[in-house]
Amino acid sequence: MGSKSAQKAARASGRRRERGRAIRSQVKTTIDNAEKLITKGDIEAARVAVATAVSTLDKAAEKKILHGNNAARHKSRLLKKLAKAPAKPQAESKPKAEPKPKVESKAKAESKTKADSKAKAEKAD
């Protein structure tokens, strides 16, 4: 075993690690929730979720669990996504066009009819 001070430092490090893991997990969860609401198109709920995520990021940076620049980068990206988000999801706003039936060129159609007529003539013989 290490010295008493090493043992105490190990215990303190373990406690800090557990607290840090819980807060980092909470940060990730709030960011994920905000991004899901943004992609869904629910802008009002997304604004609330982004505000919660920003607050959580600020607290984590203040407690030195995340680096300040890391928190700032995440906040910036979230706010950019929120600003670009359409009011409704893109899938619903733009219906897909029905596929058009394929039209064969005249040359292909003529060659097929000639081949069909030759085959019919051979069968008749």
PDB file of C-alpha atoms in Angstrom, residues 5-125:
ATOM      1  CA  SER A   5      -1.476  10.706   1.826  1.00  0.00           C
ATOM      2  CA  ALA A   6      -1.497   8.510  -1.309  1.00  0.00           C
ATOM      3  CA  GLN A   7      -4.433   6.508   0.050  1.00  0.00           C
ATOM      4  CA  LYS A   8      -6.330   9.689   0.856  1.00  0.00           C
ATOM      5  CA  ALA A   9      -5.591  11.103  -2.614  1.00  0.00           C
ATOM      6  CA  ALA A  10      -6.863   7.875  -4.198  1.00  0.00           C
ATOM      7  CA  ARG A  11     -10.115   8.092  -2.217  1.00  0.00           C
ATOM      8  CA  ALA A  12     -10.605  11.740  -3.159  1.00  0.00           C
ATOM      9  CA  SER A  13      -9.838  10.987  -6.800  1.00  0.00           C
ATOM     10  CA  GLY A  14     -12.457   8.210  -6.792  1.00  0.00           C
ATOM     11  CA  ARG A  15     -15.081  10.548  -5.350  1.00  0.00           C
ATOM     12  CA  ARG A  16     -14.306  13.242  -7.934  1.00  0.00           C
ATOM     13  CA  ARG A  17     -14.423  10.647 -10.707  1.00  0.00           C
ATOM     14  CA  GLU A  18     -17.895   9.462  -9.686  1.00  0.00           C
ATOM     15  CA  ARG A  19     -19.239  13.005  -9.499  1.00  0.00           C
ATOM     16  CA  GLY A  20     -17.667  13.844 -12.839  1.00  0.00           C
ATOM     17  CA  ARG A  21     -19.142  10.769 -14.514  1.00  0.00           C
ATOM     18  CA  ALA A  22     -22.635  11.642 -13.285  1.00  0.00           C
ATOM     19  CA  ILE A  23     -22.402  15.235 -14.478  1.00  0.00           C
ATOM     20  CA  ARG A  24     -20.875  14.286 -17.865  1.00  0.00           C
ATOM     21  CA  SER A  25     -23.679  11.768 -18.355  1.00  0.00           C
ATOM     22  CA  GLN A  26     -26.262  14.435 -17.540  1.00  0.00           C
ATOM     23  CA  VAL A  27     -24.618  16.832 -20.023  1.00  0.00           C
ATOM     24  CA  LYS A  28     -24.709  14.222 -22.801  1.00  0.00           C
ATOM     25  CA  THR A  29     -28.351  13.377 -22.066  1.00  0.00           C
ATOM     26  CA  THR A  30     -29.498  17.001 -22.158  1.00  0.00           C
ATOM     27  CA  ILE A  31     -27.609  17.623 -25.419  1.00  0.00           C
ATOM     28  CA  ASP A  32     -29.127  14.495 -27.007  1.00  0.00           C
ATOM     29  CA  ASN A  33     -32.637  15.508 -25.928  1.00  0.00           C
ATOM     30  CA  ALA A  34     -32.192  18.991 -27.381  1.00  0.00           C
ATOM     31  CA  GLU A  35     -30.866  17.639 -30.697  1.00  0.00           C
ATOM     32  CA  LYS A  36     -33.755  15.167 -30.990  1.00  0.00           C
ATOM     33  CA  LEU A  37     -36.308  17.935 -30.484  1.00  0.00           C
ATOM     34  CA  ILE A  38     -34.544  20.122 -33.043  1.00  0.00           C
ATOM     35  CA  THR A  39     -34.616  17.371 -35.678  1.00  0.00           C
ATOM     36  CA  LYS A  40     -38.261  16.638 -34.851  1.00  0.00           C
ATOM     37  CA  GLY A  41     -39.139  20.233 -35.611  1.00  0.00           C
ATOM     38  CA  ASP A  42     -40.694  21.034 -32.240  1.00  0.00           C
ATOM     39  CA  ILE A  43     -39.027  24.434 -31.948  1.00  0.00           C
ATOM     40  CA  GLU A  44     -40.653  25.647 -28.720  1.00  0.00           C
ATOM     41  CA  ALA A  45     -39.735  22.488 -26.824  1.00  0.00           C
ATOM     42  CA  ALA A  46     -36.302  22.551 -28.454  1.00  0.00           C
ATOM     43  CA  ARG A  47     -35.657  26.081 -27.162  1.00  0.00           C
ATOM     44  CA  VAL A  48     -36.408  24.953 -23.614  1.00  0.00           C
ATOM     45  CA  ALA A  49     -34.228  21.857 -24.027  1.00  0.00           C
ATOM     46  CA  VAL A  50     -31.348  23.902 -25.473  1.00  0.00           C
ATOM     47  CA  ALA A  51     -31.562  26.336 -22.549  1.00  0.00           C
ATOM     48  CA  THR A  52     -31.366  23.387 -20.146  1.00  0.00           C
ATOM     49  CA  ALA A  53     -28.414  21.920 -22.029  1.00  0.00           C
ATOM     50  CA  VAL A  54     -26.579  25.266 -22.031  1.00  0.00           C
ATOM     51  CA  SER A  55     -27.139  25.601 -18.289  1.00  0.00           C
ATOM     52  CA  THR A  56     -25.862  22.079 -17.673  1.00  0.00           C
ATOM     53  CA  LEU A  57     -22.788  22.735 -19.830  1.00  0.00           C
ATOM     54  CA  ASP A  58     -22.050  25.962 -17.945  1.00  0.00           C
ATOM     55  CA  LYS A  59     -22.295  24.202 -14.580  1.00  0.00           C
ATOM     56  CA  ALA A  60     -19.990  21.410 -15.740  1.00  0.00           C
ATOM     57  CA  ALA A  61     -17.437  23.943 -16.980  1.00  0.00           C
ATOM     58  CA  GLU A  62     -17.681  25.924 -13.747  1.00  0.00           C
ATOM     59  CA  LYS A  63     -16.963  22.775 -11.705  1.00  0.00           C
ATOM     60  CA  LYS A  64     -13.992  21.985 -14.006  1.00  0.00           C
ATOM     61  CA  ILE A  65     -15.591  18.718 -15.129  1.00  0.00           C
ATOM     62  CA  LEU A  66     -15.515  19.925 -18.736  1.00  0.00           C
ATOM     63  CA  HIS A  67     -12.970  22.343 -20.136  1.00  0.00           C
ATOM     64  CA  GLY A  68     -14.440  25.778 -20.746  1.00  0.00           C
ATOM     65  CA  ASN A  69     -13.681  25.653 -24.461  1.00  0.00           C
ATOM     66  CA  ASN A  70     -15.317  22.216 -24.737  1.00  0.00           C
ATOM     67  CA  ALA A  71     -18.518  23.574 -23.163  1.00  0.00           C
ATOM     68  CA  ALA A  72     -18.406  26.657 -25.397  1.00  0.00           C
ATOM     69  CA  ARG A  73     -17.999  24.499 -28.512  1.00  0.00           C
ATOM     70  CA  HIS A  74     -20.993  22.322 -27.593  1.00  0.00           C
ATOM     71  CA  LYS A  75     -23.148  25.376 -26.837  1.00  0.00           C
ATOM     72  CA  SER A  76     -22.184  27.002 -30.125  1.00  0.00           C
ATOM     73  CA  ARG A  77     -23.044  23.908 -32.148  1.00  0.00           C
ATOM     74  CA  LEU A  78     -26.377  23.462 -30.382  1.00  0.00           C
ATOM     75  CA  LEU A  79     -27.375  27.081 -30.926  1.00  0.00           C
ATOM     76  CA  LYS A  80     -26.389  26.893 -34.612  1.00  0.00           C
ATOM     77  CA  LYS A  81     -28.577  23.820 -35.071  1.00  0.00           C
ATOM     78  CA  LEU A  82     -31.463  25.560 -33.339  1.00  0.00           C
ATOM     79  CA  ALA A  83     -31.087  28.650 -35.542  1.00  0.00           C
ATOM     80  CA  LYS A  84     -31.069  26.559 -38.742  1.00  0.00           C
ATOM     81  CA  ALA A  85     -33.962  24.334 -37.673  1.00  0.00           C
ATOM     82  CA  PRO A  86     -37.097  24.604 -39.815  1.00  0.00           C
ATOM     83  CA  ALA A  87     -40.446  25.057 -38.118  1.00  0.00           C
ATOM     84  CA  LYS A  88     -41.542  21.615 -39.320  1.00  0.00           C
ATOM     85  CA  PRO A  89     -39.501  18.544 -40.130  1.00  0.00           C
ATOM     86  CA  GLN A  90     -38.147  18.425 -43.664  1.00  0.00           C
ATOM     87  CA  ALA A  91     -39.729  15.046 -44.408  1.00  0.00           C
ATOM     88  CA  GLU A  92     -43.246  16.368 -43.853  1.00  0.00           C
ATOM     89  CA  SER A  93     -42.812  19.715 -45.590  1.00  0.00           C
ATOM     90  CA  LYS A  94     -41.697  18.267 -48.927  1.00  0.00           C
ATOM     91  CA  PRO A  95     -43.821  15.365 -50.221  1.00  0.00           C
ATOM     92  CA  LYS A  96     -42.118  12.984 -52.594  1.00  0.00           C
ATOM     93  CA  ALA A  97     -43.170  13.114 -56.230  1.00  0.00           C
ATOM     94  CA  GLU A  98     -44.654   9.980 -57.730  1.00  0.00           C
ATOM     95  CA  PRO A  99     -42.221   8.100 -59.947  1.00  0.00           C
ATOM     96  CA  LYS A 100     -42.925   8.522 -63.640  1.00  0.00           C
ATOM     97  CA  PRO A 101     -43.328   5.412 -65.792  1.00  0.00           C
ATOM     98  CA  LYS A 102     -40.331   4.743 -67.981  1.00  0.00           C
ATOM     99  CA  VAL A 103     -40.813   5.586 -71.645  1.00  0.00           C
ATOM    100  CA  GLU A 104     -38.844   3.565 -74.157  1.00  0.00           C
ATOM    101  CA  SER A 105     -37.220   5.302 -77.068  1.00  0.00           C
ATOM    102  CA  LYS A 106     -38.772   4.806 -80.514  1.00  0.00           C
ATOM    103  CA  ALA A 107     -35.756   2.864 -81.782  1.00  0.00           C
ATOM    104  CA  LYS A 108     -35.994   0.346 -78.946  1.00  0.00           C
ATOM    105  CA  ALA A 109     -39.739  -0.011 -79.344  1.00  0.00           C
ATOM    106  CA  GLU A 110     -39.414  -0.612 -83.115  1.00  0.00           C
ATOM    107  CA  SER A 111     -36.656  -3.195 -82.690  1.00  0.00           C
ATOM    108  CA  LYS A 112     -38.749  -5.056 -80.120  1.00  0.00           C
ATOM    109  CA  THR A 113     -41.791  -5.141 -82.393  1.00  0.00           C
ATOM    110  CA  LYS A 114     -39.656  -6.408 -85.307  1.00  0.00           C
ATOM    111  CA  ALA A 115     -38.154  -9.119 -83.112  1.00  0.00           C
ATOM    112  CA  ASP A 116     -41.596 -10.097 -81.828  1.00  0.00           C
ATOM    113  CA  SER A 117     -43.024 -10.309 -85.341  1.00  0.00           C
ATOM    114  CA  LYS A 118     -40.059 -12.472 -86.478  1.00  0.00           C
ATOM    115  CA  ALA A 119     -40.563 -14.806 -83.518  1.00  0.00           C
ATOM    116  CA  LYS A 120     -44.271 -15.115 -84.272  1.00  0.00           C
ATOM    117  CA  ALA A 121     -43.541 -15.830 -87.939  1.00  0.00           C
ATOM    118  CA  GLU A 122     -41.084 -18.599 -87.016  1.00  0.00           C
ATOM    119  CA  LYS A 123     -43.589 -20.183 -84.629  1.00  0.00           C
ATOM    120  CA  ALA A 124     -46.277 -20.132 -87.295  1.00  0.00           C
ATOM    121  CA  ASP A 125     -43.999 -21.984 -89.764  1.00  0.00           C
TER     122      ASP A 125
END
